Short mmCIF file of C-alpha atoms in Angstrom, two decimals:
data_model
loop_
_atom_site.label_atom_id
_atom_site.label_comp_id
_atom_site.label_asym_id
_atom_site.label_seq_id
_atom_site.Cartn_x
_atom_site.Cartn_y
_atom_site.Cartn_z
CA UNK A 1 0.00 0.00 0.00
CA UNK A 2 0.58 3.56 -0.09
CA UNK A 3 0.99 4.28 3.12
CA UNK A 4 1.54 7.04 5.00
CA UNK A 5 3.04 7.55 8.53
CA UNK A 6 3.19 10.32 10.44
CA UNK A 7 6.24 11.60 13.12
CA UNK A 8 5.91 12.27 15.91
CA UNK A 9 2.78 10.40 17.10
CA UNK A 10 2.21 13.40 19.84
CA UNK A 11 3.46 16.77 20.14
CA UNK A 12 2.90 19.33 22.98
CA UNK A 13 4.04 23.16 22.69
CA UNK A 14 3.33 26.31 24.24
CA UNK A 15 1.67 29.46 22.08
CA UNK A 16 3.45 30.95 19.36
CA UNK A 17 6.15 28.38 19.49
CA UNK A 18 6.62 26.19 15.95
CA UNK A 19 5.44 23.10 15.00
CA UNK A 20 6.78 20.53 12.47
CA UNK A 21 5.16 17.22 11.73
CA UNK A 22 6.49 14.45 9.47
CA UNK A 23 5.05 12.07 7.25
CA UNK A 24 6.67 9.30 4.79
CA UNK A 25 4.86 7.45 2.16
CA UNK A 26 5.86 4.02 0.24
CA UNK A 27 4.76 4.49 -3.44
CA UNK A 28 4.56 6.89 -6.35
CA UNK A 29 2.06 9.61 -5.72
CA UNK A 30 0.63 12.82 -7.60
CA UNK A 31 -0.40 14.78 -4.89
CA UNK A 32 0.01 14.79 -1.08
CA UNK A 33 -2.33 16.33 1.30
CA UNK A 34 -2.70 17.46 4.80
CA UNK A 35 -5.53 17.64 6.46
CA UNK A 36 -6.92 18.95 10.46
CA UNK A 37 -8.99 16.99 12.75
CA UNK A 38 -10.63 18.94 15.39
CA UNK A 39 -11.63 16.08 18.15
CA UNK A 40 -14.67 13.67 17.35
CA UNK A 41 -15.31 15.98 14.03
CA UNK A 42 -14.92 15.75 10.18
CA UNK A 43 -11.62 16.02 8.24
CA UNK A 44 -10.65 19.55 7.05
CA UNK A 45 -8.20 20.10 4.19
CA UNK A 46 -5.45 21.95 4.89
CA UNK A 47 -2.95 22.29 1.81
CA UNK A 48 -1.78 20.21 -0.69
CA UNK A 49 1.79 19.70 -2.60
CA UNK A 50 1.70 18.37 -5.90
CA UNK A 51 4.41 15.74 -6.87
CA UNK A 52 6.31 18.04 -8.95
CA UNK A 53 6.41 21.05 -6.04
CA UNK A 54 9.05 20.97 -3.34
CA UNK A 55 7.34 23.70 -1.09
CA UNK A 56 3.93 25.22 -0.76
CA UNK A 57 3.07 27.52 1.77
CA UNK A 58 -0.23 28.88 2.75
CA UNK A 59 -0.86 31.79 5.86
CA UNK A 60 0.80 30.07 8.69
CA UNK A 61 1.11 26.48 6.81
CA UNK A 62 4.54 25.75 5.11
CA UNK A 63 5.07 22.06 3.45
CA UNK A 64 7.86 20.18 2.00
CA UNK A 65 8.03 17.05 0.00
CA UNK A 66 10.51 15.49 -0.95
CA UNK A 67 9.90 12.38 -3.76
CA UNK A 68 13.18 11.06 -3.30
CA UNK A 69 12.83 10.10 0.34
CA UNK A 70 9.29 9.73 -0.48
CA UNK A 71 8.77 11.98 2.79
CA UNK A 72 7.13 15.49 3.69
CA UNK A 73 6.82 17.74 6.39
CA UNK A 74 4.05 20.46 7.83
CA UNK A 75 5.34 23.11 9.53
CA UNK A 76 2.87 25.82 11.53
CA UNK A 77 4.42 28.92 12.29
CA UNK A 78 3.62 31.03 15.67
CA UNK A 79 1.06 28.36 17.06
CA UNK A 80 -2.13 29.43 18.52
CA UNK A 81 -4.56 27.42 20.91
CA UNK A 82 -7.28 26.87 18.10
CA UNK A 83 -4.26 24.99 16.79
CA UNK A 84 -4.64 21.90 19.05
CA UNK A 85 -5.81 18.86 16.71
CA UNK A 86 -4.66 15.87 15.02
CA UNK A 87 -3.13 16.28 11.65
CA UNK A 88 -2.98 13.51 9.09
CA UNK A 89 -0.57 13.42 5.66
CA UNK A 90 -2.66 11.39 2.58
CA UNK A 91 -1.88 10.15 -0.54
CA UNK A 92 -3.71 8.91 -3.61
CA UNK A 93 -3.41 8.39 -7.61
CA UNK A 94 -5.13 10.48 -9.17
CA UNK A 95 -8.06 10.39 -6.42
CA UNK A 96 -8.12 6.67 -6.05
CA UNK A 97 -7.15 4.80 -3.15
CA UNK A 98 -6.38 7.36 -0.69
CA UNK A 99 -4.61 6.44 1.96
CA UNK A 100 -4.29 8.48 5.34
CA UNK A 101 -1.39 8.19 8.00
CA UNK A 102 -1.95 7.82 12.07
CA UNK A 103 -1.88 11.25 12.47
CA UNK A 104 0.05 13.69 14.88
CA UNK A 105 -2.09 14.92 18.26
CA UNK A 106 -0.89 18.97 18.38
CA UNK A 107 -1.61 20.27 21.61
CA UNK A 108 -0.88 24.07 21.69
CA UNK A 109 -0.34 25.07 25.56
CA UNK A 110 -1.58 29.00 25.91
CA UNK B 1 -24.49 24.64 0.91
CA UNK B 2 -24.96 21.96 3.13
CA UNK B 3 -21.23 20.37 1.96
CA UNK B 4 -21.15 16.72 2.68
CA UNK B 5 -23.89 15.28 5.45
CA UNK B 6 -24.15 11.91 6.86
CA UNK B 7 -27.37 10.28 8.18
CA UNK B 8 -27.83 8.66 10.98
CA UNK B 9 -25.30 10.48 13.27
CA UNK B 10 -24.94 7.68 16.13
CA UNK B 11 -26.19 4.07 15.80
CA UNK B 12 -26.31 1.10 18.04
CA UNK B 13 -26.63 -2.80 16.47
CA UNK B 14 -26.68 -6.05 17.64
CA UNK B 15 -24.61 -8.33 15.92
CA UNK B 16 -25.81 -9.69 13.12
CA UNK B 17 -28.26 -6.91 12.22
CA UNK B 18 -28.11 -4.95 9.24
CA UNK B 19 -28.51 -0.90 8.13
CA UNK B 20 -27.52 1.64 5.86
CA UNK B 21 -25.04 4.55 6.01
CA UNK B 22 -26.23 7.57 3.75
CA UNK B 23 -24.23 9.97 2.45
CA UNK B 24 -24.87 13.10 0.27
CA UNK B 25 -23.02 15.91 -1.69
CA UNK B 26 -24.07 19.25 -2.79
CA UNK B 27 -21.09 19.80 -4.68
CA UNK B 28 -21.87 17.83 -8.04
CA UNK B 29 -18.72 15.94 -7.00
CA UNK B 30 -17.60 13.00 -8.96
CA UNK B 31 -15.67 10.94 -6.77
CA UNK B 32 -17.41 9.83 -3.20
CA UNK B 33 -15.60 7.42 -0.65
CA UNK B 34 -15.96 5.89 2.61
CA UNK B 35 -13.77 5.33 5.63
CA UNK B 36 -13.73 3.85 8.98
CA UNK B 37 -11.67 5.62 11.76
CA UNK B 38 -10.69 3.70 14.90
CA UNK B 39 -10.02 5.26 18.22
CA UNK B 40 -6.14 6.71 17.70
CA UNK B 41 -5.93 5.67 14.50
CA UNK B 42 -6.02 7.38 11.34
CA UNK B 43 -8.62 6.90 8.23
CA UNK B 44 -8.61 3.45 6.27
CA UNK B 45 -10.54 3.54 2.69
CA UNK B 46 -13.18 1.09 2.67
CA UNK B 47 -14.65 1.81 -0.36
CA UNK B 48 -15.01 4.56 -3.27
CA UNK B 49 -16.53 5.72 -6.41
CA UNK B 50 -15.48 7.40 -9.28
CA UNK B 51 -18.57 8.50 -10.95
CA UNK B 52 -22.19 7.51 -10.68
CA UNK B 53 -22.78 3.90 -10.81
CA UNK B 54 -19.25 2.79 -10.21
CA UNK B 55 -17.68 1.60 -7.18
CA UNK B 56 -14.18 0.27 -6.20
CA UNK B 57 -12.47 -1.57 -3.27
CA UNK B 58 -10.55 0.27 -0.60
CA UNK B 59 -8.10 -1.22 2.48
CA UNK B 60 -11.00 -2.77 4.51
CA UNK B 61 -13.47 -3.55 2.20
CA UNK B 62 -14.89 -7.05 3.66
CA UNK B 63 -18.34 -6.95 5.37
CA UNK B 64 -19.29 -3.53 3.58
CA UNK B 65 -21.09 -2.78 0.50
CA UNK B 66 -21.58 0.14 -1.36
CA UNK B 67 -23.41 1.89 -4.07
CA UNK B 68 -23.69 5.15 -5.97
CA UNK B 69 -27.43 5.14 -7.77
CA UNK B 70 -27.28 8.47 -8.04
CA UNK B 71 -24.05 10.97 -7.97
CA UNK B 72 -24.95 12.76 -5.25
CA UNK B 73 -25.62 9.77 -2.90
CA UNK B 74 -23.37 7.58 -1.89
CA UNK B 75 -24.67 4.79 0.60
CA UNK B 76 -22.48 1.67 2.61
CA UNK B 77 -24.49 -1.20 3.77
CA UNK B 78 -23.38 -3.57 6.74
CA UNK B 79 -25.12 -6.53 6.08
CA UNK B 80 -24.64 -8.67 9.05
CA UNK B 81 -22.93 -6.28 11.61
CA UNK B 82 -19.86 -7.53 13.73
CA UNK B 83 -18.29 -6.00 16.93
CA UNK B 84 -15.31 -5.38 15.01
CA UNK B 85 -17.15 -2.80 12.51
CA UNK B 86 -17.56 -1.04 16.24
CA UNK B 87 -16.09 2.72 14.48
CA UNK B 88 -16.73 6.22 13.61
CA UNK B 89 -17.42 6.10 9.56
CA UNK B 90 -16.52 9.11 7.67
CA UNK B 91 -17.93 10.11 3.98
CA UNK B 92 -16.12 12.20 1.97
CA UNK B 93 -16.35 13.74 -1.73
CA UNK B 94 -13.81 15.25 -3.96
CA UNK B 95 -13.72 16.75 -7.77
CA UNK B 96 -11.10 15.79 -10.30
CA UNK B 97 -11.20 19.05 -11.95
CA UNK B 98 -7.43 20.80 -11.31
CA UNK B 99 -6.45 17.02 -10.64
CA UNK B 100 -6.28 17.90 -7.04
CA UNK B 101 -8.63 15.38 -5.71
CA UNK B 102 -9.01 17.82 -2.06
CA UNK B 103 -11.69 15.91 -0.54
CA UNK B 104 -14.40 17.33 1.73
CA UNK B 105 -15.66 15.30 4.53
CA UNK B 106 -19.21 14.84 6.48
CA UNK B 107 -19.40 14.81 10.27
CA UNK B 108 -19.13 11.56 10.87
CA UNK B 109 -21.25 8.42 12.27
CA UNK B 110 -20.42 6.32 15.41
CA UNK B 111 -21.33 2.98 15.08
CA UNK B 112 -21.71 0.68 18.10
CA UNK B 113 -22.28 -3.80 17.20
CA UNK B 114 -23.06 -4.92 20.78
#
C-alpha cells in the first residue's frame, strides 16, 4: 500500500512556538495532502503539494516534499490554541485509493 | 451549501443486524468514498466511487457494501454487523477538476455492534 506515517505520534508546545510534523509514504504519488482533525469531528483540508512542487506555503502552513525520500513535512508557524488537533498526511493516484497516516495529536499550551 | 452530510449520526446494532449509512453531496462531486476511523488511529478507505454507478475496493473492504445510484448519494451497507465494525465512519467527496482530488468530509457516524 501507499501508506503514509506520520512523526511524531504526539506533540505538545506552548503558544506561538513552531510546529513541524512528518510524514513518509511508500509508493509513487501525484499529490500529497494534509488535512486537520478537530476532536470527534470531520476532516478539514489543509494544503496540498503536488508531486512536482518541493514547497507550498499557505498563511501560517509551510510544506515540503521530498519524492526522493518519499517523505514530507508540515510546519505551523507562531502556534495558537485553536491549533490543538490531530493532523494527518494522505496520498492517492489520481483520487483513487487514498490512503491516510496515524496522524500527529498537536496540543498548543496557551 | 450543506457540503457533505451523513445520516444517521450515532447508531447502536446487535450483531448480526443490518442498516444503511447515507451519504450526500451538494457539490456535483464526482468521486465519493468511505472510511472507517478507529479510536487513535487514522482513516482506512473502505470503499469509493469514481462516478455515478461505479464503485471500487478500498483497504477494509470485507463486510461492507456500497453503491452510488445516483451521484450525489453515496450509501455503505453492513449486512450482518460484527463487533469489530464497532467505528466512527466518515464520507467524503472530492472533484477531479485541477487534478487535485481535495476531498471534503461529512461529520461523521459512530457505530456501536453490541
Amino acid at each position: 500500500s501507499q501508506q503514509g506515517e506520520e512523526d511524531p505520534q504526539a506533540l505538545s508546545i506552548q503558544e506561538g512556538e513552531n510546529a513541524t510534523m512528518n510524514c513518509s509514504y511508500k509508493t509513487s504519488i501525484n499529490n500529497l495532502q494534509w488535512y486537520r482533525q478537530n476532536s470527534g469531528r470531520g476532516l478539514v483540508h489543509l494544503i496540498l503539494i503536488r508531486s512536482n512542487e518541493r514547497e507550498k506555503h499557505s498563511g501560517r502552513l509551510r510544506v515540503t516534499l521530498d519524492t526522493s525520500k518519499k517523505s514530507s513535512s508540515l510546519l505551523i508557524t507562531a502556534s495558537r490554541a485553536a491549533d490543538t488537533a490531530s493532523y494527518f498526511c494522505a496520498t492517492s493516484i489520481y483520487g483513487q485509493n487514498f490512503v491516510f497516516g496515524p496522524g500527529t495529536r498537536l496540543s498548543v499550551l496557551p | 451549501n450543506a457540503g457533505v452530510t451523513q445520516t444517521p449520526k450515532f447508531r447502536v446494532l446487535k450483531t448480526g443486524q443490518s442498516m444503511t449509512l447515507l451519504c450526500a453531496q451538494d457539490m456535483n462531486h464526482e468521486y465519493m468514498y468511505w472510511y472507517r476511523q478507529d479510536p487513535g488511529m487514522g482513516l482506512r478507505l473502505i470503499h469509493y466511487s469514481v462516478g455515478e454507478g461505479t464503485t471500487a475496493k478500498g483497504e477494509v473492504p470485507d463486510g461492507y457494501n456500497v453503491s452510488r445510484l445516483k451521484k450525489q448519494n453515496f450509501l455503505l451497507g453492513l449486512e450482518s454487523a460484527a463487533p469489530s465494525q464497532t467505528s466512527v465512519y466518515f464520507c467524503a467527496s472530492s472533484t477531479s477538476s485541477g487534478l487535485t482530488y481535495e476531498q471534503y468530509f461529512g461529520p461523521g457516524t459512530r457505530l456501536t455492534v453490541t
